[in-house]
Amino acid sequence: MYVPERVVTNDELGALMDTSDEWIQQRTGIRERRYIEPGQMPADLAQAACEQALEAAGLEVDDLDFILLATLSSQHEFPGTSFFLHEQLNAGNIPCLDLRAQCSGFIYALNFADGLIQSGKSRRVMVVGCEVQSTGIDRTTEGRDVAVIFGDGAGAVILEANEDENDSAGILDITVHSEGKHARRLWIEAPSSGHIPCRLTQEMVEKKLHFPYMDGRYVFKHAVTRMPEVLKESLAAASIKIDDVDLFLFHQANLRINEFVAQKLEIDDDRTFSNIERFGNCSAASIPMLLAEAERNGKLKAGQIVTLTAFGSGFTWGSAVLRW
């Protein structure tokens, strides 16, 4: 995982808008987040995370068969951010692809990567989650409900085909869902290719249509319903009981959502792990960042059962069950 060095506290945001450290922590659990410095790009964050993953795996970039980047942070309008990451990794002719499923993006990307490996199309797939959201938020009182939540960061894992019958580590199940009728409850309306004759106009900017809009209560209600549902669905598909799970990792959107879900499922605090307090919501990067920190901190160990569960814009939601 990699996060920028710049730490942005709640008090710093409080100087820009009508908010406070107490207000933000009470509603989200967030104390601080990271923002990129001038000159940094999404691909820079992703590159750092990918290089760490390659080093940890004892691999070179040429050992990969596919690079799959989950992100909603377009480095440029086109091509996708994965191509700029590809260039910086000096990845030769290895195929790459952006996948946009917002905060559920990493779960979706794992699902696609698993399919590539199961089909025999690929042996090793780099799955990356990367977001730079600090440059696209409304840091005024009008936009505070969204602005205080998001941070910048990246995380990466490498999936590899494993034919050793004595090694039980791997993906046991991935279950994903979508419900597009709720797309406008959490979205950025502009720029849009459907706007004629121009994708972005001065009027759109004045209306702040280029900033995220979120119906917070509506999103909260669906998140605390869908996340437990899909987690139980994925566990059932993997023939794993909830009591047998060693570690539950939830997308870091809002600590209050995750506390609600954990309480609903009667999950003890010692079987969860969080870093939203320090990094905020890093969207598609949040779960791979959690994985990296959980392993480094000794929270996640070989042989353990771990679940990954997310809910995000779209609406999208999903859960994965892994044996580490």
mmCIF file of C-alpha atoms in Angstrom:
data_model
loop_
_atom_site.group_PDB
_atom_site.id
_atom_site.type_symbol
_atom_site.label_atom_id
_atom_site.label_comp_id
_atom_site.label_asym_id
_atom_site.label_seq_id
_atom_site.Cartn_x
_atom_site.Cartn_y
_atom_site.Cartn_z
ATOM 1 C CA MET A 1 0.000 0.000 0.000
ATOM 2 C CA TYR A 2 1.013 3.599 -0.416
ATOM 3 C CA VAL A 3 -0.428 6.902 0.791
ATOM 4 C CA PRO A 4 0.854 10.435 0.149
ATOM 5 C CA GLU A 5 2.897 12.084 2.878
ATOM 6 C CA ARG A 6 0.614 15.064 3.329
ATOM 7 C CA VAL A 7 -1.643 14.599 6.361
ATOM 8 C CA VAL A 8 -4.859 16.649 6.401
ATOM 9 C CA THR A 9 -6.520 16.865 9.814
ATOM 10 C CA ASN A 10 -10.130 17.605 10.648
ATOM 11 C CA ASP A 11 -9.045 20.923 12.110
ATOM 12 C CA GLU A 12 -7.477 21.889 8.769
ATOM 13 C CA LEU A 13 -10.781 21.227 7.011
ATOM 14 C CA GLY A 14 -12.566 23.113 9.765
ATOM 15 C CA ALA A 15 -10.664 26.213 8.726
ATOM 16 C CA LEU A 16 -12.159 25.937 5.220
ATOM 17 C CA MET A 17 -15.774 25.072 6.039
ATOM 18 C CA ASP A 18 -18.306 25.062 8.840
ATOM 19 C CA THR A 19 -17.238 21.833 10.526
ATOM 20 C CA SER A 20 -15.125 20.615 13.423
ATOM 21 C CA ASP A 21 -13.032 17.664 14.527
ATOM 22 C CA GLU A 22 -15.835 16.610 16.885
ATOM 23 C CA TRP A 23 -18.494 16.839 14.142
ATOM 24 C CA ILE A 24 -16.474 14.779 11.671
ATOM 25 C CA GLN A 25 -15.393 12.104 14.157
ATOM 26 C CA GLN A 26 -18.908 11.732 15.550
ATOM 27 C CA ARG A 27 -20.417 11.114 12.095
ATOM 28 C CA THR A 28 -17.624 9.232 10.322
ATOM 29 C CA GLY A 29 -14.917 8.158 12.770
ATOM 30 C CA ILE A 30 -12.288 9.960 10.652
ATOM 31 C CA ARG A 31 -9.531 12.014 12.319
ATOM 32 C CA GLU A 32 -7.298 12.648 9.303
ATOM 33 C CA ARG A 33 -6.688 11.663 5.706
ATOM 34 C CA ARG A 34 -3.896 11.941 3.104
ATOM 35 C CA TYR A 35 -3.819 14.261 0.101
ATOM 36 C CA ILE A 36 -1.433 14.216 -2.844
ATOM 37 C CA GLU A 37 1.186 16.934 -3.221
ATOM 38 C CA PRO A 38 1.445 19.105 -6.359
ATOM 39 C CA GLY A 39 2.876 17.018 -9.181
ATOM 40 C CA GLN A 40 1.654 13.660 -7.844
ATOM 41 C CA MET A 41 -0.717 11.635 -10.017
ATOM 42 C CA PRO A 42 -2.897 8.563 -9.387
ATOM 43 C CA ALA A 43 -0.435 6.362 -11.290
ATOM 44 C CA ASP A 44 2.341 7.451 -8.914
ATOM 45 C CA LEU A 45 0.430 6.101 -5.919
ATOM 46 C CA ALA A 46 -0.470 2.903 -7.759
ATOM 47 C CA GLN A 47 3.121 2.407 -8.911
ATOM 48 C CA ALA A 48 4.459 2.580 -5.364
ATOM 49 C CA ALA A 49 1.924 0.000 -4.150
ATOM 50 C CA CYS A 50 2.597 -2.310 -7.119
ATOM 51 C CA GLU A 51 6.353 -2.204 -6.600
ATOM 52 C CA GLN A 52 5.901 -3.132 -2.935
ATOM 53 C CA ALA A 53 3.659 -6.067 -3.926
ATOM 54 C CA LEU A 54 6.155 -7.305 -6.520
ATOM 55 C CA GLU A 55 8.999 -7.100 -4.030
ATOM 56 C CA ALA A 56 6.998 -8.931 -1.345
ATOM 57 C CA ALA A 57 6.163 -11.688 -3.846
ATOM 58 C CA GLY A 58 9.721 -11.948 -5.147
ATOM 59 C CA LEU A 59 8.547 -11.202 -8.682
ATOM 60 C CA GLU A 60 9.370 -8.862 -11.532
ATOM 61 C CA VAL A 61 6.782 -6.998 -13.579
ATOM 62 C CA ASP A 62 7.555 -9.319 -16.531
ATOM 63 C CA ASP A 63 6.200 -12.212 -14.431
ATOM 64 C CA LEU A 64 2.694 -10.718 -14.620
ATOM 65 C CA ASP A 65 0.110 -11.662 -17.249
ATOM 66 C CA PHE A 66 -2.411 -8.871 -16.566
ATOM 67 C CA ILE A 67 -2.687 -5.594 -14.647
ATOM 68 C CA LEU A 68 -6.193 -4.753 -13.444
ATOM 69 C CA LEU A 69 -6.718 -1.336 -11.865
ATOM 70 C CA ALA A 70 -9.864 -0.580 -9.868
ATOM 71 C CA THR A 71 -10.324 3.180 -9.743
ATOM 72 C CA LEU A 72 -12.764 6.037 -10.251
ATOM 73 C CA SER A 73 -9.872 8.522 -10.422
ATOM 74 C CA SER A 74 -9.198 9.299 -14.052
ATOM 75 C CA GLN A 75 -5.681 10.616 -14.437
ATOM 76 C CA HIS A 76 -6.895 12.016 -17.767
ATOM 77 C CA GLU A 77 -10.218 11.749 -19.602
ATOM 78 C CA PHE A 78 -8.738 8.911 -21.653
ATOM 79 C CA PRO A 79 -6.980 6.538 -21.843
ATOM 80 C CA GLY A 80 -7.496 4.897 -18.482
ATOM 81 C CA THR A 81 -5.228 5.430 -15.493
ATOM 82 C CA SER A 82 -3.963 1.845 -15.846
ATOM 83 C CA PHE A 83 -2.085 2.793 -19.013
ATOM 84 C CA PHE A 84 -0.095 5.484 -17.207
ATOM 85 C CA LEU A 85 0.613 2.959 -14.450
ATOM 86 C CA HIS A 86 1.667 0.493 -17.158
ATOM 87 C CA GLU A 87 4.140 3.028 -18.547
ATOM 88 C CA GLN A 88 5.644 3.750 -15.137
ATOM 89 C CA LEU A 89 6.041 0.061 -14.352
ATOM 90 C CA ASN A 90 7.702 -0.458 -17.737
ATOM 91 C CA ALA A 91 5.310 -3.361 -18.247
ATOM 92 C CA GLY A 92 6.172 -4.196 -21.867
ATOM 93 C CA ASN A 93 3.154 -5.582 -23.709
ATOM 94 C CA ILE A 94 1.298 -6.896 -20.674
ATOM 95 C CA PRO A 95 -2.430 -6.070 -21.029
ATOM 96 C CA CYS A 96 -3.953 -3.627 -18.573
ATOM 97 C CA LEU A 97 -7.438 -2.371 -17.854
ATOM 98 C CA ASP A 98 -9.337 0.124 -15.694
ATOM 99 C CA LEU A 99 -12.348 -1.215 -13.823
ATOM 100 C CA ARG A 100 -14.917 1.238 -12.471
ATOM 101 C CA ALA A 101 -17.097 -0.091 -9.693
ATOM 102 C CA GLN A 102 -16.300 2.728 -7.261
ATOM 103 C CA CYS A 103 -15.966 1.667 -3.613
ATOM 104 C CA SER A 104 -16.687 -1.966 -4.523
ATOM 105 C CA GLY A 105 -14.072 -1.805 -7.279
ATOM 106 C CA PHE A 106 -11.443 -3.945 -5.598
ATOM 107 C CA ILE A 107 -13.928 -6.776 -4.947
ATOM 108 C CA TYR A 108 -15.078 -6.602 -8.561
ATOM 109 C CA ALA A 109 -11.461 -6.586 -9.769
ATOM 110 C CA LEU A 110 -10.666 -9.637 -7.645
ATOM 111 C CA ASN A 111 -13.621 -11.379 -9.254
ATOM 112 C CA PHE A 112 -12.372 -10.628 -12.763
ATOM 113 C CA ALA A 113 -8.803 -11.604 -11.873
ATOM 114 C CA ASP A 114 -9.989 -14.878 -10.373
ATOM 115 C CA GLY A 115 -11.911 -15.575 -13.582
ATOM 116 C CA LEU A 116 -8.800 -14.949 -15.700
ATOM 117 C CA ILE A 117 -6.830 -17.409 -13.603
ATOM 118 C CA GLN A 118 -9.559 -20.038 -13.313
ATOM 119 C CA SER A 119 -10.040 -19.988 -17.081
ATOM 120 C CA GLY A 120 -6.338 -20.456 -17.703
ATOM 121 C CA LYS A 121 -6.064 -17.146 -19.568
ATOM 122 C CA SER A 122 -3.614 -15.797 -16.994
ATOM 123 C CA ARG A 123 -1.339 -17.245 -14.350
ATOM 124 C CA ARG A 124 -0.487 -14.070 -12.414
ATOM 125 C CA VAL A 125 -2.652 -10.958 -12.193
ATOM 126 C CA MET A 126 -1.817 -7.723 -10.412
ATOM 127 C CA VAL A 127 -4.964 -6.256 -8.839
ATOM 128 C CA VAL A 128 -4.651 -2.627 -7.807
ATOM 129 C CA GLY A 129 -6.961 -0.182 -6.082
ATOM 130 C CA CYS A 130 -6.008 3.472 -6.435
ATOM 131 C CA GLU A 131 -7.761 6.762 -5.770
ATOM 132 C CA VAL A 132 -6.963 10.465 -5.822
ATOM 133 C CA GLN A 133 -10.111 12.191 -4.626
ATOM 134 C CA SER A 134 -8.720 15.275 -2.895
ATOM 135 C CA THR A 135 -8.577 17.203 -6.186
ATOM 136 C CA GLY A 136 -12.263 16.623 -6.965
ATOM 137 C CA ILE A 137 -14.151 17.613 -3.830
ATOM 138 C CA ASP A 138 -15.965 20.787 -2.787
ATOM 139 C CA ARG A 139 -14.047 22.058 0.243
ATOM 140 C CA THR A 140 -16.712 24.537 1.287
ATOM 141 C CA THR A 141 -19.522 24.237 3.813
ATOM 142 C CA GLU A 142 -21.889 23.301 0.982
ATOM 143 C CA GLY A 143 -19.796 20.236 0.155
ATOM 144 C CA ARG A 144 -18.648 19.253 3.621
ATOM 145 C CA ASP A 145 -20.705 16.057 3.947
ATOM 146 C CA VAL A 146 -18.660 14.518 1.134
ATOM 147 C CA ALA A 147 -15.414 16.463 1.400
ATOM 148 C CA VAL A 148 -14.564 15.364 4.945
ATOM 149 C CA ILE A 149 -14.837 11.689 4.032
ATOM 150 C CA PHE A 150 -12.396 11.140 1.180
ATOM 151 C CA GLY A 151 -8.652 10.617 1.044
ATOM 152 C CA ASP A 152 -5.994 9.493 -1.416
ATOM 153 C CA GLY A 153 -4.176 6.149 -1.452
ATOM 154 C CA ALA A 154 -3.392 2.913 -3.256
ATOM 155 C CA GLY A 155 -3.080 -0.791 -2.506
ATOM 156 C CA ALA A 156 -2.125 -3.820 -4.583
ATOM 157 C CA VAL A 157 -2.126 -7.611 -4.444
ATOM 158 C CA ILE A 158 -0.903 -10.307 -6.799
ATOM 159 C CA LEU A 159 -3.082 -13.314 -7.557
ATOM 160 C CA GLU A 160 -1.357 -16.473 -8.740
ATOM 161 C CA ALA A 161 -2.598 -19.824 -9.996
ATOM 162 C CA ASN A 162 -2.011 -22.524 -7.386
ATOM 163 C CA GLU A 163 -2.187 -26.200 -8.284
ATOM 164 C CA ASP A 164 -0.764 -27.503 -4.985
ATOM 165 C CA GLU A 165 -3.530 -29.611 -3.461
ATOM 166 C CA ASN A 166 -1.824 -29.410 -0.058
ATOM 167 C CA ASP A 167 -1.961 -25.612 -0.028
ATOM 168 C CA SER A 168 -5.445 -24.421 0.932
ATOM 169 C CA ALA A 169 -4.704 -20.701 0.627
ATOM 170 C CA GLY A 170 -6.703 -18.771 -1.944
ATOM 171 C CA ILE A 171 -10.064 -17.341 -2.920
ATOM 172 C CA LEU A 172 -12.974 -19.433 -1.641
ATOM 173 C CA ASP A 173 -15.772 -17.260 -3.040
ATOM 174 C CA ILE A 174 -16.537 -13.843 -4.489
ATOM 175 C CA THR A 175 -20.102 -12.559 -4.755
ATOM 176 C CA VAL A 176 -20.995 -9.201 -6.328
ATOM 177 C CA HIS A 177 -24.213 -7.306 -7.066
ATOM 178 C CA SER A 178 -25.384 -4.021 -8.605
ATOM 179 C CA GLU A 179 -28.563 -1.915 -8.619
ATOM 180 C CA GLY A 180 -28.271 0.896 -11.158
ATOM 181 C CA LYS A 181 -31.568 2.555 -10.308
ATOM 182 C CA HIS A 182 -29.808 4.164 -7.337
ATOM 183 C CA ALA A 183 -26.898 5.564 -9.373
ATOM 184 C CA ARG A 184 -27.919 9.210 -8.899
ATOM 185 C CA ARG A 185 -27.906 8.912 -5.106
ATOM 186 C CA LEU A 186 -24.104 9.047 -5.154
ATOM 187 C CA TRP A 187 -22.544 10.435 -8.309
ATOM 188 C CA ILE A 188 -20.810 13.229 -10.201
ATOM 189 C CA GLU A 189 -23.123 14.535 -12.903
ATOM 190 C CA ALA A 190 -20.624 16.474 -15.014
ATOM 191 C CA PRO A 191 -18.678 16.433 -17.219
ATOM 192 C CA SER A 192 -20.871 14.139 -19.266
ATOM 193 C CA SER A 193 -20.568 12.958 -22.859
ATOM 194 C CA GLY A 194 -24.347 13.210 -23.076
ATOM 195 C CA HIS A 195 -24.313 16.970 -22.598
ATOM 196 C CA ILE A 196 -24.606 18.781 -25.939
ATOM 197 C CA PRO A 197 -22.723 20.575 -27.355
ATOM 198 C CA CYS A 198 -20.133 20.620 -24.575
ATOM 199 C CA ARG A 199 -19.381 18.056 -21.862
ATOM 200 C CA LEU A 200 -18.658 20.773 -19.294
ATOM 201 C CA THR A 201 -20.032 24.312 -19.314
ATOM 202 C CA GLN A 202 -19.575 27.325 -17.088
ATOM 203 C CA GLU A 203 -23.172 26.864 -15.925
ATOM 204 C CA MET A 204 -22.391 23.305 -14.773
ATOM 205 C CA VAL A 205 -19.365 24.531 -12.863
ATOM 206 C CA GLU A 206 -21.388 27.295 -11.216
ATOM 207 C CA LYS A 207 -23.961 24.697 -10.151
ATOM 208 C CA LYS A 208 -21.094 22.531 -8.815
ATOM 209 C CA LEU A 209 -22.198 19.568 -10.901
ATOM 210 C CA HIS A 210 -18.546 18.557 -11.239
ATOM 211 C CA PHE A 211 -18.388 17.796 -7.490
ATOM 212 C CA PRO A 212 -19.692 14.584 -5.864
ATOM 213 C CA TYR A 213 -23.284 14.515 -4.672
ATOM 214 C CA MET A 214 -24.369 12.043 -1.992
ATOM 215 C CA ASP A 215 -27.732 11.359 -0.401
ATOM 216 C CA GLY A 216 -26.052 10.323 2.835
ATOM 217 C CA ARG A 217 -28.984 8.809 4.696
ATOM 218 C CA TYR A 218 -30.104 6.851 1.670
ATOM 219 C CA VAL A 219 -26.599 5.463 1.095
ATOM 220 C CA PHE A 220 -26.221 4.585 4.778
ATOM 221 C CA LYS A 221 -29.535 2.731 4.817
ATOM 222 C CA HIS A 222 -28.641 0.605 1.795
ATOM 223 C CA ALA A 223 -25.060 -0.021 2.925
ATOM 224 C CA VAL A 224 -26.044 -1.429 6.305
ATOM 225 C CA THR A 225 -28.588 -3.676 4.576
ATOM 226 C CA ARG A 226 -26.599 -4.912 1.583
ATOM 227 C CA MET A 227 -23.255 -5.506 3.288
ATOM 228 C CA PRO A 228 -24.517 -8.090 5.821
ATOM 229 C CA GLU A 229 -26.622 -9.736 3.095
ATOM 230 C CA VAL A 230 -23.771 -10.230 0.642
ATOM 231 C CA LEU A 231 -21.316 -11.248 3.362
ATOM 232 C CA LYS A 232 -23.619 -14.044 4.505
ATOM 233 C CA GLU A 233 -24.284 -15.005 0.880
ATOM 234 C CA SER A 234 -20.563 -15.308 0.135
ATOM 235 C CA LEU A 235 -19.877 -17.276 3.312
ATOM 236 C CA ALA A 236 -22.664 -19.710 2.429
ATOM 237 C CA ALA A 237 -21.242 -20.178 -1.073
ATOM 238 C CA ALA A 238 -17.839 -20.934 0.461
ATOM 239 C CA SER A 239 -19.382 -23.299 3.061
ATOM 240 C CA ILE A 240 -17.866 -21.191 5.838
ATOM 241 C CA LYS A 241 -19.674 -20.331 9.075
ATOM 242 C CA ILE A 242 -19.512 -16.780 10.360
ATOM 243 C CA ASP A 243 -17.987 -18.045 13.614
ATOM 244 C CA ASP A 244 -15.103 -19.581 11.622
ATOM 245 C CA VAL A 245 -13.978 -16.245 10.167
ATOM 246 C CA ASP A 246 -10.813 -14.888 11.777
ATOM 247 C CA LEU A 247 -10.933 -11.374 10.356
ATOM 248 C CA PHE A 248 -13.672 -9.260 8.789
ATOM 249 C CA LEU A 249 -12.448 -6.380 6.625
ATOM 250 C CA PHE A 250 -15.047 -3.811 5.574
ATOM 251 C CA HIS A 251 -14.678 -1.021 3.038
ATOM 252 C CA GLN A 252 -13.650 2.103 4.912
ATOM 253 C CA ALA A 253 -16.420 4.498 3.904
ATOM 254 C CA ASN A 254 -17.764 5.402 7.312
ATOM 255 C CA LEU A 255 -16.833 3.845 10.654
ATOM 256 C CA ARG A 256 -20.450 4.136 11.804
ATOM 257 C CA ILE A 257 -21.606 1.966 8.883
ATOM 258 C CA ASN A 258 -19.065 -0.722 9.747
ATOM 259 C CA GLU A 259 -19.919 -0.609 13.447
ATOM 260 C CA PHE A 260 -23.603 -1.035 12.561
ATOM 261 C CA VAL A 261 -22.857 -4.002 10.277
ATOM 262 C CA ALA A 262 -20.589 -5.667 12.849
ATOM 263 C CA GLN A 263 -23.227 -5.263 15.546
ATOM 264 C CA LYS A 264 -25.905 -6.637 13.249
ATOM 265 C CA LEU A 265 -23.797 -9.750 12.589
ATOM 266 C CA GLU A 266 -22.641 -10.017 16.231
ATOM 267 C CA ILE A 267 -18.970 -9.700 15.252
ATOM 268 C CA ASP A 268 -16.578 -8.956 18.116
ATOM 269 C CA ASP A 269 -14.258 -5.973 17.842
ATOM 270 C CA ASP A 270 -11.166 -8.190 17.930
ATOM 271 C CA ARG A 271 -12.248 -9.817 14.645
ATOM 272 C CA THR A 272 -12.348 -6.539 12.706
ATOM 273 C CA PHE A 273 -9.689 -4.047 11.671
ATOM 274 C CA SER A 274 -10.001 -0.411 10.662
ATOM 275 C CA ASN A 275 -7.781 2.380 9.353
ATOM 276 C CA ILE A 276 -10.405 4.922 8.287
ATOM 277 C CA GLU A 277 -9.459 7.013 11.318
ATOM 278 C CA ARG A 278 -6.096 7.785 9.659
ATOM 279 C CA PHE A 279 -6.831 7.549 5.930
ATOM 280 C CA GLY A 280 -10.512 8.335 5.383
ATOM 281 C CA ASN A 281 -12.419 6.731 2.535
ATOM 282 C CA CYS A 282 -9.972 5.738 -0.219
ATOM 283 C CA SER A 283 -12.721 4.089 -2.262
ATOM 284 C CA ALA A 284 -11.359 1.197 -4.370
ATOM 285 C CA ALA A 285 -8.026 1.409 -2.533
ATOM 286 C CA SER A 286 -9.415 0.994 0.973
ATOM 287 C CA ILE A 287 -9.626 -2.812 1.116
ATOM 288 C CA PRO A 288 -6.159 -3.583 -0.318
ATOM 289 C CA MET A 289 -4.784 -0.933 2.061
ATOM 290 C CA LEU A 290 -6.523 -2.736 4.927
ATOM 291 C CA LEU A 291 -5.055 -6.068 3.802
ATOM 292 C CA ALA A 292 -1.544 -4.620 3.713
ATOM 293 C CA GLU A 293 -1.798 -3.041 7.154
ATOM 294 C CA ALA A 294 -3.502 -6.045 8.727
ATOM 295 C CA GLU A 295 -0.702 -8.319 7.573
ATOM 296 C CA ARG A 296 2.064 -5.920 8.614
ATOM 297 C CA ASN A 297 0.502 -5.457 12.051
ATOM 298 C CA GLY A 298 0.187 -9.200 12.631
ATOM 299 C CA LYS A 299 -3.600 -9.036 12.565
ATOM 300 C CA LEU A 300 -3.747 -11.247 9.469
ATOM 301 C CA LYS A 301 -1.737 -14.474 9.451
ATOM 302 C CA ALA A 302 -1.252 -17.445 7.167
ATOM 303 C CA GLY A 303 -4.078 -19.963 7.279
ATOM 304 C CA GLN A 304 -6.687 -17.540 8.579
ATOM 305 C CA ILE A 305 -10.091 -17.033 7.012
ATOM 306 C CA VAL A 306 -10.698 -13.401 6.043
ATOM 307 C CA THR A 307 -13.684 -11.706 4.416
ATOM 308 C CA LEU A 308 -13.670 -8.525 2.338
ATOM 309 C CA THR A 309 -16.956 -6.645 2.039
ATOM 310 C CA ALA A 310 -17.798 -3.376 0.288
ATOM 311 C CA PHE A 311 -20.662 -1.147 -0.780
ATOM 312 C CA GLY A 312 -20.425 1.803 -3.123
ATOM 313 C CA SER A 313 -21.818 4.079 -5.775
ATOM 314 C CA GLY A 314 -23.764 2.487 -8.570
ATOM 315 C CA PHE A 315 -25.067 1.002 -6.298
ATOM 316 C CA THR A 316 -22.523 -1.814 -6.154
ATOM 317 C CA TRP A 317 -21.750 -4.238 -3.374
ATOM 318 C CA GLY A 318 -19.817 -7.446 -2.926
ATOM 319 C CA SER A 319 -17.959 -9.767 -0.614
ATOM 320 C CA ALA A 320 -15.031 -12.160 -0.922
ATOM 321 C CA VAL A 321 -13.958 -15.037 1.313
ATOM 322 C CA LEU A 322 -10.259 -15.889 1.366
ATOM 323 C CA ARG A 323 -7.966 -18.304 3.138
ATOM 324 C CA TRP A 324 -4.771 -16.316 3.673
#
